[in-house]
CSV table of C-alpha atoms and ligand atoms in Angstrom, one decimal:
chain,number,residue,atom,x,y,z
A,1,MET,CA,42.3,31.8,39.7
A,2,SER,CA,41.3,34.0,36.8
A,3,GLU,CA,43.8,34.7,34.2
A,4,PRO,CA,43.7,37.1,31.3
A,5,GLY,CA,42.0,35.9,28.1
A,6,ARG,CA,40.4,32.8,29.6
A,7,PRO,CA,37.1,31.9,27.9
A,8,SER,CA,36.1,29.7,30.8
A,9,SER,CA,33.7,30.7,33.5
A,10,ASN,CA,30.1,30.9,32.3
A,11,PRO,CA,28.3,33.7,34.0
A,12,LYS,CA,25.2,33.3,31.9
A,13,HIS,CA,24.2,30.3,34.1
A,14,SER,CA,25.1,31.7,37.5
A,15,GLY,CA,21.5,32.0,38.6
A,16,HIS,CA,20.4,28.6,37.4
A,17,ALA,CA,19.7,25.4,39.3
A,18,PHE,CA,22.4,22.9,40.0
A,19,ALA,CA,21.5,20.5,37.2
A,20,THR,CA,21.8,23.3,34.6
A,21,ARG,CA,25.1,24.6,36.0
A,22,ALA,CA,26.5,21.0,36.1
A,23,VAL,CA,26.0,21.0,32.3
A,24,HIS,CA,27.3,24.5,31.6
A,25,ALA,CA,29.6,25.7,34.4
A,26,GLY,CA,33.3,26.4,33.7
A,27,TRP,CA,33.1,26.9,29.9
A,28,ASP,CA,31.4,29.5,27.7
A,29,PRO,CA,31.2,28.4,24.1
A,30,PHE,CA,30.3,31.9,23.0
A,31,ALA,CA,33.5,33.3,24.4
A,32,GLU,CA,35.6,30.6,22.6
A,33,ARG,CA,37.1,31.3,19.2
A,34,THR,CA,35.3,28.4,17.4
A,35,GLY,CA,32.2,28.2,19.6
A,36,ALA,CA,33.2,24.6,20.7
A,37,VAL,CA,30.7,23.5,23.3
A,38,MET,CA,33.4,21.5,25.1
A,39,PRO,CA,36.9,22.9,25.8
A,40,PRO,CA,39.7,21.7,23.5
A,41,ILE,CA,42.2,19.4,25.2
A,42,TYR,CA,45.2,21.8,25.3
A,43,MET,CA,48.0,19.3,25.1
A,44,THR,CA,50.7,21.8,25.3
A,45,SER,CA,53.5,22.3,27.9
A,46,THR,CA,54.3,25.9,27.0
A,47,TYR,CA,53.0,29.0,25.3
A,48,VAL,CA,54.7,31.6,23.0
A,49,GLN,CA,55.6,35.0,24.4
A,50,ASP,CA,55.7,38.3,22.5
A,51,SER,CA,58.7,39.5,24.3
A,52,PRO,CA,60.5,38.4,27.5
A,53,ALA,CA,58.0,37.8,30.3
A,54,GLN,CA,55.2,38.9,28.0
A,55,PRO,CA,53.1,35.8,27.4
A,56,ARG,CA,50.6,36.6,24.7
A,57,HIS,CA,47.4,35.6,26.5
A,58,GLY,CA,48.8,35.3,30.0
A,59,TYR,CA,49.6,31.6,29.6
A,60,GLU,CA,53.3,30.7,30.3
A,61,TYR,CA,53.6,27.0,31.2
A,62,SER,CA,51.1,24.2,31.7
A,63,ARG,CA,51.9,23.4,35.3
A,64,THR,CA,50.9,27.0,36.0
A,65,GLN,CA,48.1,27.6,33.5
A,66,ASN,CA,46.2,25.3,31.2
A,67,PRO,CA,42.8,26.2,29.7
A,68,THR,CA,41.3,22.6,29.9
A,69,ARG,CA,42.2,22.3,33.6
A,70,PHE,CA,40.9,25.8,34.2
A,71,ALA,CA,37.5,24.8,32.7
A,72,LEU,CA,37.2,21.9,35.1
A,73,GLN,CA,38.4,24.0,38.0
A,74,ASP,CA,36.0,26.8,37.3
A,75,ALA,CA,33.1,24.3,37.0
A,76,LEU,CA,33.9,22.7,40.3
A,77,ALA,CA,34.2,26.1,42.1
A,78,ASP,CA,30.8,27.1,40.7
A,79,LEU,CA,29.1,23.8,41.7
A,80,GLU,CA,30.5,23.8,45.2
A,81,GLY,CA,29.9,27.6,45.7
A,82,GLY,CA,33.6,28.4,46.3
A,83,ALA,CA,35.8,31.2,45.1
A,84,ALA,CA,38.3,28.9,43.3
A,85,ALA,CA,39.1,25.3,42.7
A,86,PHE,CA,42.3,23.4,42.0
A,87,THR,CA,42.4,20.0,40.3
A,88,CYS,CA,45.1,17.5,41.0
A,89,GLY,CA,46.4,14.2,39.7
A,90,SER,CA,44.5,12.3,42.3
A,91,GLY,CA,42.3,12.8,45.4
A,92,MET,CA,45.4,12.1,47.6
A,93,ALA,CA,47.3,14.9,45.7
A,94,ALA,CA,44.4,17.3,46.6
A,95,VAL,CA,44.5,16.2,50.3
A,96,HIS,CA,48.3,16.6,50.3
A,97,THR,CA,48.0,20.1,48.7
A,98,LEU,CA,45.7,21.1,51.4
A,99,MET,CA,48.1,20.0,54.1
A,100,LEU,CA,50.9,22.1,52.5
A,101,MET,CA,49.3,25.2,54.2
A,102,LEU,CA,50.1,23.8,57.7
A,103,LYS,CA,53.3,24.0,59.7
A,104,PRO,CA,55.0,21.9,62.4
A,105,GLY,CA,53.0,21.9,65.6
A,106,ASP,CA,49.6,22.5,63.9
A,107,ARG,CA,46.9,20.1,65.1
A,108,ILE,CA,44.4,18.5,62.8
A,109,VAL,CA,41.3,17.0,64.3
A,110,ALA,CA,40.0,14.5,61.9
A,111,THR,CA,37.1,12.0,61.5
A,112,ARG,CA,38.3,8.6,62.8
A,113,ASP,CA,37.0,6.4,60.0
A,114,LEU,CA,38.7,8.3,57.2
A,115,TYR,CA,39.4,7.0,53.7
A,116,GLY,CA,42.2,4.5,54.2
A,117,GLY,CA,44.6,6.4,51.9
A,118,SER,CA,44.0,9.7,53.8
A,119,HIS,CA,44.8,7.9,57.1
A,120,ARG,CA,48.0,6.5,55.6
A,121,LEU,CA,49.1,9.9,54.2
A,122,PHE,CA,48.5,11.5,57.6
A,123,SER,CA,50.0,8.8,59.9
A,124,LYS,CA,52.9,7.7,57.7
A,125,ILE,CA,54.0,10.9,56.0
A,126,GLU,CA,52.5,14.2,57.1
A,127,GLN,CA,53.1,13.3,60.8
A,128,ARG,CA,56.9,13.2,60.0
A,129,PHE,CA,56.7,16.9,59.2
A,130,GLY,CA,55.5,17.7,62.7
A,131,LEU,CA,51.7,17.9,62.1
A,132,ILE,CA,49.7,16.5,65.0
A,133,TYR,CA,46.7,14.4,64.0
A,134,GLU,CA,43.9,13.6,66.5
A,135,TYR,CA,41.1,11.3,65.4
A,136,ARG,CA,37.6,11.5,66.8
A,137,ASP,CA,34.2,10.1,66.1
A,138,THR,CA,33.1,13.4,64.7
A,139,SER,CA,29.5,12.0,64.2
A,140,ALA,CA,29.1,11.5,68.0
A,141,PRO,CA,27.3,14.1,70.1
A,142,GLY,CA,29.7,16.6,71.7
A,143,ALA,CA,32.4,15.5,69.2
A,144,PHE,CA,33.9,19.0,69.0
A,145,ASP,CA,33.7,19.9,72.7
A,146,ALA,CA,37.0,21.3,73.9
A,147,LEU,CA,39.0,21.6,70.7
A,148,PRO,CA,42.6,22.2,71.7
A,149,GLU,CA,43.8,25.8,71.2
A,150,ASP,CA,46.5,24.6,68.7
A,151,THR,CA,43.9,23.1,66.4
A,152,ARG,CA,44.4,24.6,63.0
A,153,LEU,CA,42.2,22.4,60.9
A,154,VAL,CA,39.1,20.2,61.4
A,155,TYR,CA,39.0,17.6,58.7
A,156,LEU,CA,35.8,15.7,58.0
A,157,GLU,CA,34.4,13.0,55.9
A,158,THR,CA,30.7,13.0,55.8
A,159,PRO,CA,29.2,10.5,55.0
A,160,SER,CA,32.3,8.7,56.2
A,161,ASN,CA,34.0,5.7,54.6
A,162,PRO,CA,33.0,2.9,55.1
A,163,THR,CA,30.6,3.3,58.1
A,164,LEU,CA,28.7,6.2,56.5
A,165,GLY,CA,28.8,8.2,59.7
A,166,VAL,CA,27.2,11.6,59.3
A,167,THR,CA,28.8,14.7,60.9
A,168,SER,CA,27.0,18.0,61.2
A,169,ILE,CA,29.1,20.3,59.0
A,170,ALA,CA,27.5,23.4,60.6
A,171,ALA,CA,28.4,22.2,64.1
A,172,ALA,CA,32.0,21.4,63.0
A,173,ALA,CA,32.4,24.8,61.3
A,174,GLU,CA,31.2,26.6,64.4
A,175,ALA,CA,33.5,24.7,66.7
A,176,ALA,CA,36.5,25.1,64.4
A,177,HIS,CA,36.0,28.8,63.9
A,178,ARG,CA,35.6,29.3,67.7
A,179,VAL,CA,39.2,28.3,68.2
A,180,GLY,CA,40.5,30.1,65.1
A,181,ALA,CA,40.8,26.9,63.0
A,182,GLU,CA,39.3,26.1,59.6
A,183,LEU,CA,37.1,23.4,58.4
A,184,ALA,CA,37.8,21.0,55.4
A,185,VAL,CA,35.2,18.5,54.2
A,186,ASP,CA,36.0,15.5,52.0
A,187,ASN,CA,32.8,15.6,49.9
A,188,THR,CA,33.6,12.6,47.7
A,189,PHE,CA,30.7,10.4,48.9
A,190,ALA,CA,28.0,13.1,48.6
A,191,THR,CA,29.2,15.3,45.7
A,192,PRO,CA,27.9,18.9,45.4
A,193,ALA,CA,24.8,17.4,43.8
A,194,LEU,CA,23.7,16.3,47.3
A,195,GLN,CA,25.7,18.4,49.8
A,196,ARG,CA,27.6,21.7,49.5
A,197,PRO,CA,29.7,22.0,52.6
A,198,ILE,CA,30.7,25.7,52.0
A,199,GLU,CA,27.0,26.6,52.4
A,200,HIS,CA,27.2,25.1,55.8
A,201,GLY,CA,30.3,26.9,56.9
A,202,ALA,CA,33.2,24.9,55.5
A,203,ASP,CA,36.3,26.7,54.3
A,204,TYR,CA,37.6,23.9,52.0
A,205,VAL,CA,36.0,21.1,50.1
A,206,LEU,CA,38.0,18.1,48.8
A,207,HIS,CA,37.2,15.5,46.2
A,208,SER,CA,38.5,12.4,44.8
A,209,THR,CA,37.1,13.2,41.3
A,210,THR,CA,38.0,9.6,40.5
A,211,LYS,CA,34.6,8.6,42.0
A,212,TYR,CA,31.2,10.2,41.3
A,213,ILE,CA,32.5,13.4,39.7
A,214,GLY,CA,34.4,11.6,36.9
A,215,GLY,CA,31.7,8.9,37.3
A,216,HIS,CA,32.9,6.4,34.7
A,217,SER,CA,35.9,4.7,36.4
A,218,ASP,CA,38.2,5.8,33.6
A,219,VAL,CA,40.2,8.6,35.2
A,220,VAL,CA,42.0,9.3,38.5
A,221,GLY,CA,41.9,12.9,39.9
A,222,GLY,CA,41.2,15.1,42.8
A,223,ALA,CA,40.1,18.6,43.6
A,224,LEU,CA,40.4,21.2,46.3
A,225,VAL,CA,37.7,24.0,46.4
A,226,VAL,CA,38.3,27.1,48.6
A,227,LYS,CA,35.7,29.4,50.0
A,228,GLU,CA,37.8,32.5,50.1
A,229,ALA,CA,39.5,34.1,47.1
A,230,ALA,CA,42.5,35.1,49.3
A,231,ARG,CA,43.1,31.4,50.2
A,232,GLY,CA,42.8,30.7,46.5
A,233,GLU,CA,45.9,32.7,45.8
A,234,GLU,CA,47.7,30.6,48.4
A,235,PHE,CA,46.6,27.3,47.0
A,236,TRP,CA,47.3,28.4,43.4
A,237,PHE,CA,50.9,29.0,44.6
A,238,HIS,CA,51.0,25.6,46.3
A,239,GLN,CA,49.5,23.7,43.4
A,240,ASN,CA,52.0,25.3,41.0
A,241,SER,CA,55.0,25.0,43.4
A,242,ALA,CA,54.4,21.3,44.3
A,243,GLY,CA,53.1,20.4,40.8
A,244,THR,CA,50.1,18.5,42.0
A,245,ILE,CA,48.1,19.3,38.9
A,246,ASN,CA,46.2,16.9,36.7
A,247,SER,CA,46.8,16.5,32.9
A,248,PRO,CA,44.7,18.4,30.3
A,249,PHE,CA,43.4,15.0,29.0
A,250,ASP,CA,42.3,13.9,32.5
A,251,ALA,CA,40.7,17.3,33.1
A,252,PHE,CA,38.7,16.9,29.9
A,253,LEU,CA,37.5,13.4,30.9
A,254,THR,CA,36.6,14.6,34.4
A,255,LEU,CA,34.6,17.5,33.0
A,256,ARG,CA,32.9,15.2,30.5
A,257,GLY,CA,31.8,13.1,33.5
A,258,LEU,CA,30.8,16.1,35.6
A,259,ARG,CA,28.3,17.2,32.9
A,260,THR,CA,26.0,14.2,33.8
A,261,LEU,CA,26.6,14.3,37.6
A,262,ALA,CA,23.1,15.5,38.5
A,263,LEU,CA,21.4,12.9,36.4
A,264,ARG,CA,23.6,10.0,37.6
A,265,MET,CA,23.2,11.0,41.3
A,266,GLU,CA,19.4,10.7,41.0
A,267,ARG,CA,19.7,7.1,39.9
A,268,HIS,CA,22.5,6.2,42.3
A,269,CYS,CA,20.4,7.6,45.2
A,270,ALA,CA,17.1,6.0,44.1
A,271,SER,CA,18.6,2.6,43.6
A,272,ALA,CA,20.6,2.7,46.8
A,273,ALA,CA,17.5,3.7,48.8
A,274,ALA,CA,15.6,0.7,47.4
A,275,LEU,CA,18.5,-1.7,48.1
A,276,ALA,CA,19.0,-0.4,51.6
A,277,ASP,CA,15.3,-1.1,52.3
A,278,PHE,CA,15.7,-4.6,50.8
A,279,LEU,CA,18.8,-5.4,52.9
A,280,GLU,CA,17.2,-4.0,56.1
A,281,GLY,CA,14.3,-6.4,55.6
A,282,HIS,CA,16.5,-9.4,54.8
A,283,PRO,CA,16.8,-11.9,57.7
A,284,GLY,CA,20.4,-12.8,56.7
A,285,VAL,CA,21.7,-9.3,57.2
A,286,ASP,CA,22.7,-8.1,60.7
A,287,ARG,CA,22.8,-4.3,60.2
A,288,VAL,CA,22.5,-1.9,57.3
A,289,LEU,CA,24.4,1.4,57.3
A,290,TYR,CA,22.7,4.0,55.0
A,291,PRO,CA,22.0,7.6,55.9
A,292,GLY,CA,18.6,7.4,54.1
A,293,LEU,CA,17.3,4.8,56.5
A,294,ALA,CA,15.1,6.2,59.3
A,295,SER,CA,16.7,3.7,61.6
A,296,PHE,CA,20.3,5.0,60.9
A,297,PRO,CA,21.7,7.1,63.7
A,298,GLY,CA,22.9,9.8,61.4
A,299,HIS,CA,19.6,10.1,59.5
A,300,GLN,CA,18.5,13.4,61.0
A,301,ALA,CA,21.9,15.0,60.6
A,302,ALA,CA,21.9,13.8,57.0
A,303,ARG,CA,18.5,15.3,56.3
A,304,ALA,CA,19.8,18.7,57.6
A,305,GLN,CA,22.6,18.9,55.1
A,306,MET,CA,22.0,16.5,52.2
A,307,SER,CA,19.3,16.7,49.6
A,308,ALA,CA,19.4,12.9,49.1
A,309,PHE,CA,21.5,10.1,50.7
A,310,GLY,CA,23.9,8.9,48.1
A,311,GLY,CA,24.8,5.7,46.4
A,312,MET,CA,27.0,4.0,49.1
A,313,ILE,CA,25.6,1.3,51.4
A,314,SER,CA,27.5,-0.8,54.0
A,315,PHE,CA,26.0,-3.8,55.8
A,316,VAL,CA,27.2,-6.4,58.2
A,317,LEU,CA,26.9,-10.2,57.8
A,318,PRO,CA,26.8,-12.3,60.9
A,319,GLY,CA,29.2,-14.9,59.5
A,320,GLY,CA,32.2,-12.5,59.4
A,321,LEU,CA,34.9,-12.6,56.8
A,322,ALA,CA,34.2,-16.1,55.5
A,323,GLN,CA,30.6,-15.4,54.8
A,324,ALA,CA,31.3,-11.9,53.3
A,325,THR,CA,34.0,-13.5,51.0
A,326,GLU,CA,31.5,-16.1,49.9
A,327,LEU,CA,28.9,-13.3,49.2
A,328,VAL,CA,31.2,-11.2,47.0
A,329,ARG,CA,32.2,-14.3,45.0
A,330,ARG,CA,28.6,-15.1,44.2
A,331,CYS,CA,27.6,-11.7,42.9
A,332,GLN,CA,27.3,-11.5,39.2
A,333,ILE,CA,26.5,-7.8,38.5
A,334,PHE,CA,28.3,-6.2,41.6
A,335,ALA,CA,31.9,-6.5,40.6
A,336,LEU,CA,34.5,-7.1,43.3
A,337,ALA,CA,36.7,-4.0,43.2
A,338,GLU,CA,37.9,-1.1,45.3
A,339,SER,CA,36.8,2.4,44.4
A,340,LEU,CA,33.2,3.7,44.0
A,341,GLY,CA,31.0,6.2,42.3
A,342,GLY,CA,31.2,4.8,38.7
A,343,VAL,CA,28.2,3.8,36.6
A,344,GLU,CA,28.9,0.2,37.4
A,345,SER,CA,28.0,-1.4,40.7
A,346,LEU,CA,30.9,-2.5,42.9
A,347,ILE,CA,31.2,-4.6,46.0
A,348,GLU,CA,34.1,-4.8,48.4
A,349,LEU,CA,35.1,-5.8,51.9
A,350,PRO,CA,36.7,-2.9,53.8
A,351,ALA,CA,38.6,-5.0,56.4
A,352,PRO,CA,40.9,-6.9,54.0
A,353,MET,CA,40.7,-4.4,51.1
A,354,THR,CA,40.2,-0.6,51.3
A,355,HIS,CA,40.9,-0.3,55.0
A,356,ALA,CA,43.7,-3.0,55.3
A,357,SER,CA,46.2,-0.1,56.0
A,358,VAL,CA,44.3,0.7,59.3
A,359,PRO,CA,45.6,-1.6,62.1
A,360,ALA,CA,43.1,-4.4,62.9
A,361,GLU,CA,42.5,-3.3,66.5
A,362,GLN,CA,41.8,0.2,65.4
A,363,ARG,CA,39.5,-1.1,62.6
A,364,ARG,CA,37.3,-2.9,65.0
A,365,ALA,CA,37.2,0.1,67.4
A,366,ILE,CA,35.8,2.3,64.6
A,367,GLY,CA,33.2,-0.2,63.5
A,368,ILE,CA,34.9,-1.9,60.5
A,369,GLU,CA,33.9,-5.4,61.4
A,370,ASP,CA,35.3,-8.4,59.4
A,371,GLY,CA,31.8,-9.1,58.1
A,372,LEU,CA,31.3,-5.5,56.8
A,373,VAL,CA,30.4,-5.3,53.1
A,374,ARG,CA,30.4,-2.0,51.1
A,375,LEU,CA,28.4,-1.4,48.0
A,376,SER,CA,28.8,1.3,45.4
A,377,VAL,CA,25.4,1.2,43.8
A,378,GLY,CA,25.7,1.9,40.1
A,379,ILE,CA,23.1,3.0,37.5
A,380,GLU,CA,22.1,-0.4,36.3
A,381,ASP,CA,18.4,-1.5,36.6
A,382,ALA,CA,17.6,-1.5,40.3
A,383,ASP,CA,15.6,-4.8,40.2
A,384,ASP,CA,18.5,-6.5,38.5
A,385,LEU,CA,20.8,-5.3,41.4
A,386,ARG,CA,18.3,-6.5,44.0
A,387,ARG,CA,18.0,-9.9,42.4
A,388,ASP,CA,21.8,-10.2,42.3
A,389,LEU,CA,22.2,-9.5,46.0
A,390,GLU,CA,19.2,-11.8,46.7
A,391,GLN,CA,20.7,-14.8,45.0
A,392,ALA,CA,24.1,-14.1,46.5
A,393,LEU,CA,22.7,-13.8,50.0
A,394,ARG,CA,20.6,-17.0,49.6
A,395,SER,CA,23.6,-19.1,48.6
A,396,SER,CA,26.2,-17.6,51.0
A,397,ARG,CA,24.2,-18.5,54.2
B,401,PLP,C1,39.2,7.6,46.8
B,401,PLP,C2,39.1,8.6,47.9
B,401,PLP,C3,40.1,9.4,48.2
B,401,PLP,C4,41.4,9.4,47.4
B,401,PLP,O1,41.3,9.7,46.1
B,401,PLP,P1,42.2,9.1,44.9
B,401,PLP,O2,41.6,9.7,43.7
B,401,PLP,O3,42.1,7.6,44.9
B,401,PLP,O4,43.6,9.5,45.2
B,401,PLP,C5,40.0,10.3,49.2
B,401,PLP,N1,38.8,10.4,49.9
B,401,PLP,C6,37.8,9.6,49.7
B,401,PLP,C7,36.6,9.7,50.5
B,401,PLP,C8,37.9,8.6,48.6
B,401,PLP,O5,36.9,7.8,48.4
């Protein structure tokens, strides 16, 4: 939230296109003492006061206010079209900070194939505090029919992880608001470069900035963007009270990554589209899940709310876990690792890795087969990436 003496938001660029704002939002060099084009990393825990309770520039303590964090927060609020943003030590800390607004007995209707860590937080921790979680295939027709009256929050991931299911944000917002609930969208996979949930009616947007926003696999972080300024006050209080902030250094690194988001996403999307086509035409692949494929069930819904289809692809191998394991072993550019959204291409198997915390039976029910492979397509040469998969598929048959 705005604080006195903050040289951060950059109104000069408010009318500009996304790619311009990605480079300039959150920091105005002309308003800064030295004209620095990037914010200094304010590694300070506290600030001097002129007299008791009279901080000189409105800054008291770095959990509460830090100019480097504010620059990142303001940039994210601008790019998502929200009133305010709060950055956290991790994506999970941002999700947790959002849940702090709820109270026992409140119902959360959530996408069923959530990020594994979000599922764990909800089922193993938040539920102990009396929150009621109900999981649905939010991408299915009629998914929001008959939302119970005690629903307080609808919580979406779209595209979802790892099956890339697409949920209509506008339909979810309408259904949530009809019963007096709010809508939160985890926008980690799409980023505001491709999809801005607030424009479609969402009240909150979440990010693991560890992924595309940071973009270089060198910093863990999260963000919560709020549509309404009044809600912003509430979350500022929660972030400060619970201490879910990120460090000034991490805020700096994340902002540095954010500056090239528009450019990186273009390459991620173009290369992923080419690889999805290649995989779909490959006789050794059973099924390809990518929102950009005309054959994908969520394709039309994706077109309605995304400007391009992202850098994540999942596909199913007929030989199950054994064949998938062999494939990931043979890849030479795609590195076997969890996480996503960095400049380097990654490959992983959701069943034994990112989604191992989801019970096996439930995994199968939500489409996470043992032969499911997930790619995070990086910004390397697209032909090199295709050849890498080609040779790995050839020898894993
Ligand atoms: C990684 C991820 C998270 C959790 O973020 P961390 O930064 O790892 O805490 C939440 N949601 C999605 C979709 C993610 O990919």
